[in-house]
PDB file of C-alpha atoms in Angstrom:
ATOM      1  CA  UNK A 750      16.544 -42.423  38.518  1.00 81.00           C
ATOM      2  CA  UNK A 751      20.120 -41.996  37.800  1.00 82.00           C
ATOM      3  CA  UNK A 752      22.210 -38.815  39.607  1.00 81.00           C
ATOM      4  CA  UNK A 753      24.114 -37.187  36.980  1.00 86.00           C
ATOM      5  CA  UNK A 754      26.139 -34.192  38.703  1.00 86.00           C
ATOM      6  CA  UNK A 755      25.793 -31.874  41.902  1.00 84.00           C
ATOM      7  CA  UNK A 756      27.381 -28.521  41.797  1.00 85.00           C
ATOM      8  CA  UNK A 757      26.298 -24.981  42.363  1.00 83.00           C
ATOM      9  CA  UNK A 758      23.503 -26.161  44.110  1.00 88.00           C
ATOM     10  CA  UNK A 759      22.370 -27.897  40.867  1.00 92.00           C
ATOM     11  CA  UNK A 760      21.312 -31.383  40.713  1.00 91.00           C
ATOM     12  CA  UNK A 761      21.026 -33.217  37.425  1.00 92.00           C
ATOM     13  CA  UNK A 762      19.260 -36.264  37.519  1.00 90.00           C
ATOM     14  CA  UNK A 763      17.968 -38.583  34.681  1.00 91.00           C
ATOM     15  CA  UNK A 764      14.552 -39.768  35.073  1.00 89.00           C
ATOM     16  CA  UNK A 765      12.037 -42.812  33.325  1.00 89.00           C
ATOM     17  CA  UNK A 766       8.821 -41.405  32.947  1.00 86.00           C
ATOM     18  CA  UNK A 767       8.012 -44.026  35.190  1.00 87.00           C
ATOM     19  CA  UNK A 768      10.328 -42.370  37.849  1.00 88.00           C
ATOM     20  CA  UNK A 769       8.549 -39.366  36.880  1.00 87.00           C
ATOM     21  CA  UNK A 770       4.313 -40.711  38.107  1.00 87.00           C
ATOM     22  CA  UNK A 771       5.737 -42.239  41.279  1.00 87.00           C
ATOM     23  CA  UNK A 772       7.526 -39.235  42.568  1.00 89.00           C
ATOM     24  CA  UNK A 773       4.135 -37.657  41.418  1.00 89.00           C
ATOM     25  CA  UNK A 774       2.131 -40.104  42.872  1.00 87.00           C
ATOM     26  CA  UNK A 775       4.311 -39.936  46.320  1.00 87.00           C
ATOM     27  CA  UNK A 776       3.800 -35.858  46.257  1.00 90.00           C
ATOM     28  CA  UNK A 777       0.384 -35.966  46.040  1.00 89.00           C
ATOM     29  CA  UNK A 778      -0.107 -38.618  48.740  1.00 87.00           C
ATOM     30  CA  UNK A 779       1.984 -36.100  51.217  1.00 89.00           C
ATOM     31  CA  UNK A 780      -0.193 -32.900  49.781  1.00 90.00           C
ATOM     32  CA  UNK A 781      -3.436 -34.549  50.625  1.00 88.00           C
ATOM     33  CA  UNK A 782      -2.830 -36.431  53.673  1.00 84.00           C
ATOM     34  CA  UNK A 783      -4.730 -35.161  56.863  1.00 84.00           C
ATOM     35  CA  UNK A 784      -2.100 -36.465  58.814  1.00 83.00           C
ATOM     36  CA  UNK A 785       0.428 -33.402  59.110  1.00 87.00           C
ATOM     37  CA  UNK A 786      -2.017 -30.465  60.087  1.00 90.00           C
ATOM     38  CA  UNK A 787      -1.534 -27.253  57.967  1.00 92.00           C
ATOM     39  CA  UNK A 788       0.863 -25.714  60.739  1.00 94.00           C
ATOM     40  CA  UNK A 789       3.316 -28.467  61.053  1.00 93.00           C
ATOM     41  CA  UNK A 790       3.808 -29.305  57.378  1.00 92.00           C
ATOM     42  CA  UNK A 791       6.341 -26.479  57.377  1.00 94.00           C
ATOM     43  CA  UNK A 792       8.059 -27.790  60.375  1.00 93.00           C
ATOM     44  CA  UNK A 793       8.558 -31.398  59.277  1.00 90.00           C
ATOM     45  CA  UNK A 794       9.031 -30.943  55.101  1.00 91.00           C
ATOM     46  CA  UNK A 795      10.639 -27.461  55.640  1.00 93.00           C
ATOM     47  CA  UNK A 796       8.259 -25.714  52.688  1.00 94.00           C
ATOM     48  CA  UNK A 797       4.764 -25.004  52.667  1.00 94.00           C
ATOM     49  CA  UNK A 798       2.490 -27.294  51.399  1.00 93.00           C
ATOM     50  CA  UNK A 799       0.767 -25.433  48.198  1.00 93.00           C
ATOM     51  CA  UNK A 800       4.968 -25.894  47.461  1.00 94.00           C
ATOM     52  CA  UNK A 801       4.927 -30.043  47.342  1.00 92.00           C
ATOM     53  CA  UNK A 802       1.542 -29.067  44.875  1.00 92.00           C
ATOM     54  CA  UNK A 803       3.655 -27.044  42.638  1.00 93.00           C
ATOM     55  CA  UNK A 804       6.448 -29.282  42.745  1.00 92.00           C
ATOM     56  CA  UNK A 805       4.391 -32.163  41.958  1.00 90.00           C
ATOM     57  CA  UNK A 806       2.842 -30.330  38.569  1.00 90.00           C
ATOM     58  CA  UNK A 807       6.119 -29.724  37.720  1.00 89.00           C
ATOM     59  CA  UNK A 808       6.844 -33.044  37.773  1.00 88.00           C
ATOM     60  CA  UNK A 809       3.811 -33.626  35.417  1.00 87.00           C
ATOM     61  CA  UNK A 810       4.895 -31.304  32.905  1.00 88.00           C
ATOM     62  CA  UNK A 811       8.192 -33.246  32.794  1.00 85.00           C
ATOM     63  CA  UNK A 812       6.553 -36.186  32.565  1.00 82.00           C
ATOM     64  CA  UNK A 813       4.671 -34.725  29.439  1.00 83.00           C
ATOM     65  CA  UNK A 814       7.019 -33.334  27.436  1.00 80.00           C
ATOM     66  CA  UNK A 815       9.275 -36.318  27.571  1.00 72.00           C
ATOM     67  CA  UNK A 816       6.081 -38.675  26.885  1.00 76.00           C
ATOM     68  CA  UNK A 817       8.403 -39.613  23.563  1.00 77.00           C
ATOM     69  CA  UNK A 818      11.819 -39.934  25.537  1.00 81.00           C
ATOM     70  CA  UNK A 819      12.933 -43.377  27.545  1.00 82.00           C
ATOM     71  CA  UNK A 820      14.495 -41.059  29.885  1.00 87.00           C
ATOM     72  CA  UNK A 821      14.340 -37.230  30.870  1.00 86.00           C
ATOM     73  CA  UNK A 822      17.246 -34.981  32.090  1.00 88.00           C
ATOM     74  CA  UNK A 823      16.240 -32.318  34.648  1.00 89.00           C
ATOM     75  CA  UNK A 824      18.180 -29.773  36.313  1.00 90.00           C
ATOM     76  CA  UNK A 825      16.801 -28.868  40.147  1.00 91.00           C
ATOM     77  CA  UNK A 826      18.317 -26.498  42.859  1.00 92.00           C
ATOM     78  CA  UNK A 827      19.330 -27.961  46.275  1.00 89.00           C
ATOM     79  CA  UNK A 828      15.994 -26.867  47.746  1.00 91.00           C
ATOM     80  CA  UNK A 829      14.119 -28.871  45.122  1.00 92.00           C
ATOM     81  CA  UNK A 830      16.268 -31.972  46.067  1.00 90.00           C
ATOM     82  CA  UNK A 831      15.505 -31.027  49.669  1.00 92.00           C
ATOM     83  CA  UNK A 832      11.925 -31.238  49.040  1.00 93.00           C
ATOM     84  CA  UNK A 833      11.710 -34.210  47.068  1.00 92.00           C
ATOM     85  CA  UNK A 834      14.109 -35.653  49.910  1.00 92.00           C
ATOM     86  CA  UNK A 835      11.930 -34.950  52.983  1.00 92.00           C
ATOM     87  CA  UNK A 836       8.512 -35.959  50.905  1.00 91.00           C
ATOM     88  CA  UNK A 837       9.887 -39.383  50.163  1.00 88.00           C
ATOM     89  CA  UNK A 838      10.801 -38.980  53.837  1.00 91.00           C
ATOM     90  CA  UNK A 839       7.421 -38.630  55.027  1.00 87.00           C
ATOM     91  CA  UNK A 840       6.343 -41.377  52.796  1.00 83.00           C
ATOM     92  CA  UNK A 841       8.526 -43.846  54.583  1.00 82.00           C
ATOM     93  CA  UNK A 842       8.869 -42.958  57.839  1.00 81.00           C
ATOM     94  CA  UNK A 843       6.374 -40.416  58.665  1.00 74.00           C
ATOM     95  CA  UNK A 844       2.527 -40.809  57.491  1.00 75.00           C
ATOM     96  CA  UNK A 845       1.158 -44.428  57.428  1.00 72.00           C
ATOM     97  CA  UNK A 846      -0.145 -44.542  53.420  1.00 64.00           C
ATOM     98  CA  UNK A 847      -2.764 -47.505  52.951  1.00 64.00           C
ATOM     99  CA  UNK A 848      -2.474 -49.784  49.932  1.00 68.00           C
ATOM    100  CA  UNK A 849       1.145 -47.947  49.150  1.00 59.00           C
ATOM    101  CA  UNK A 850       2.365 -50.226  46.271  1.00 63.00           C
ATOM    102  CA  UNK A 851      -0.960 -49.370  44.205  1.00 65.00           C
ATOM    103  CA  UNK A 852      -1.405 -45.521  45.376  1.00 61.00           C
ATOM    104  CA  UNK A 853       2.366 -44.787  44.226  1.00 64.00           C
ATOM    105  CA  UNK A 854       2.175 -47.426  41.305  1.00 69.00           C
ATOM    106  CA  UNK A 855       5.598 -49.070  42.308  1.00 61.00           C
TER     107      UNK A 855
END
């Protein structure tokens, strides 16, 4: 993942498509973990969860379309950032993730 240029609240960022599964990967783990009840997910990722969902299909369709491409440009506003930010985040610091390396596929 390479950061290609911030401004206007735009983020350009070059992605592998194996960038691409373990952000996925990472979302989904966040999405589906039972350890941040329904009414403090907001609190601690700052957007609802049905949000890191979305995010995280939009991250498949990426994926997808660049299945032919070593690497994929993609444009995201600050709050995306923010959200991918604060999942990755979570993933560190906040839930406790068993057998990490293989769930994310790092």
């Amino acid at each position: 993942m390479n950061f290609i240029k911030f401004a206007e609240n735009i983020c350009e960022i070059k992605f592998t498509n194996q960038d691409l599964k373990i952000l996925m990967n990472a979302l989904n783990e966040v999405y589906e973990t039972q350890a941040i009840s329904n009414w403090e997910f907001p609190i601690r990722l700052n957007v609802e969860r049905e949000k890191v969902r979305e995010f995280s299909n939009l991250l498949l369709q990426l994926e997808m379309a660049g299945k032919e491409k070593e690497e994929v440009d993609v444009k995201f506003s600050s709050d995306d950032v923010r959200l991918l930010n604060n999942a990755l985040n979570e993933i560190c610091h906040g839930i406790r993730v068993l057998d990490f390396e293989s769930k994310i596929g790092s």
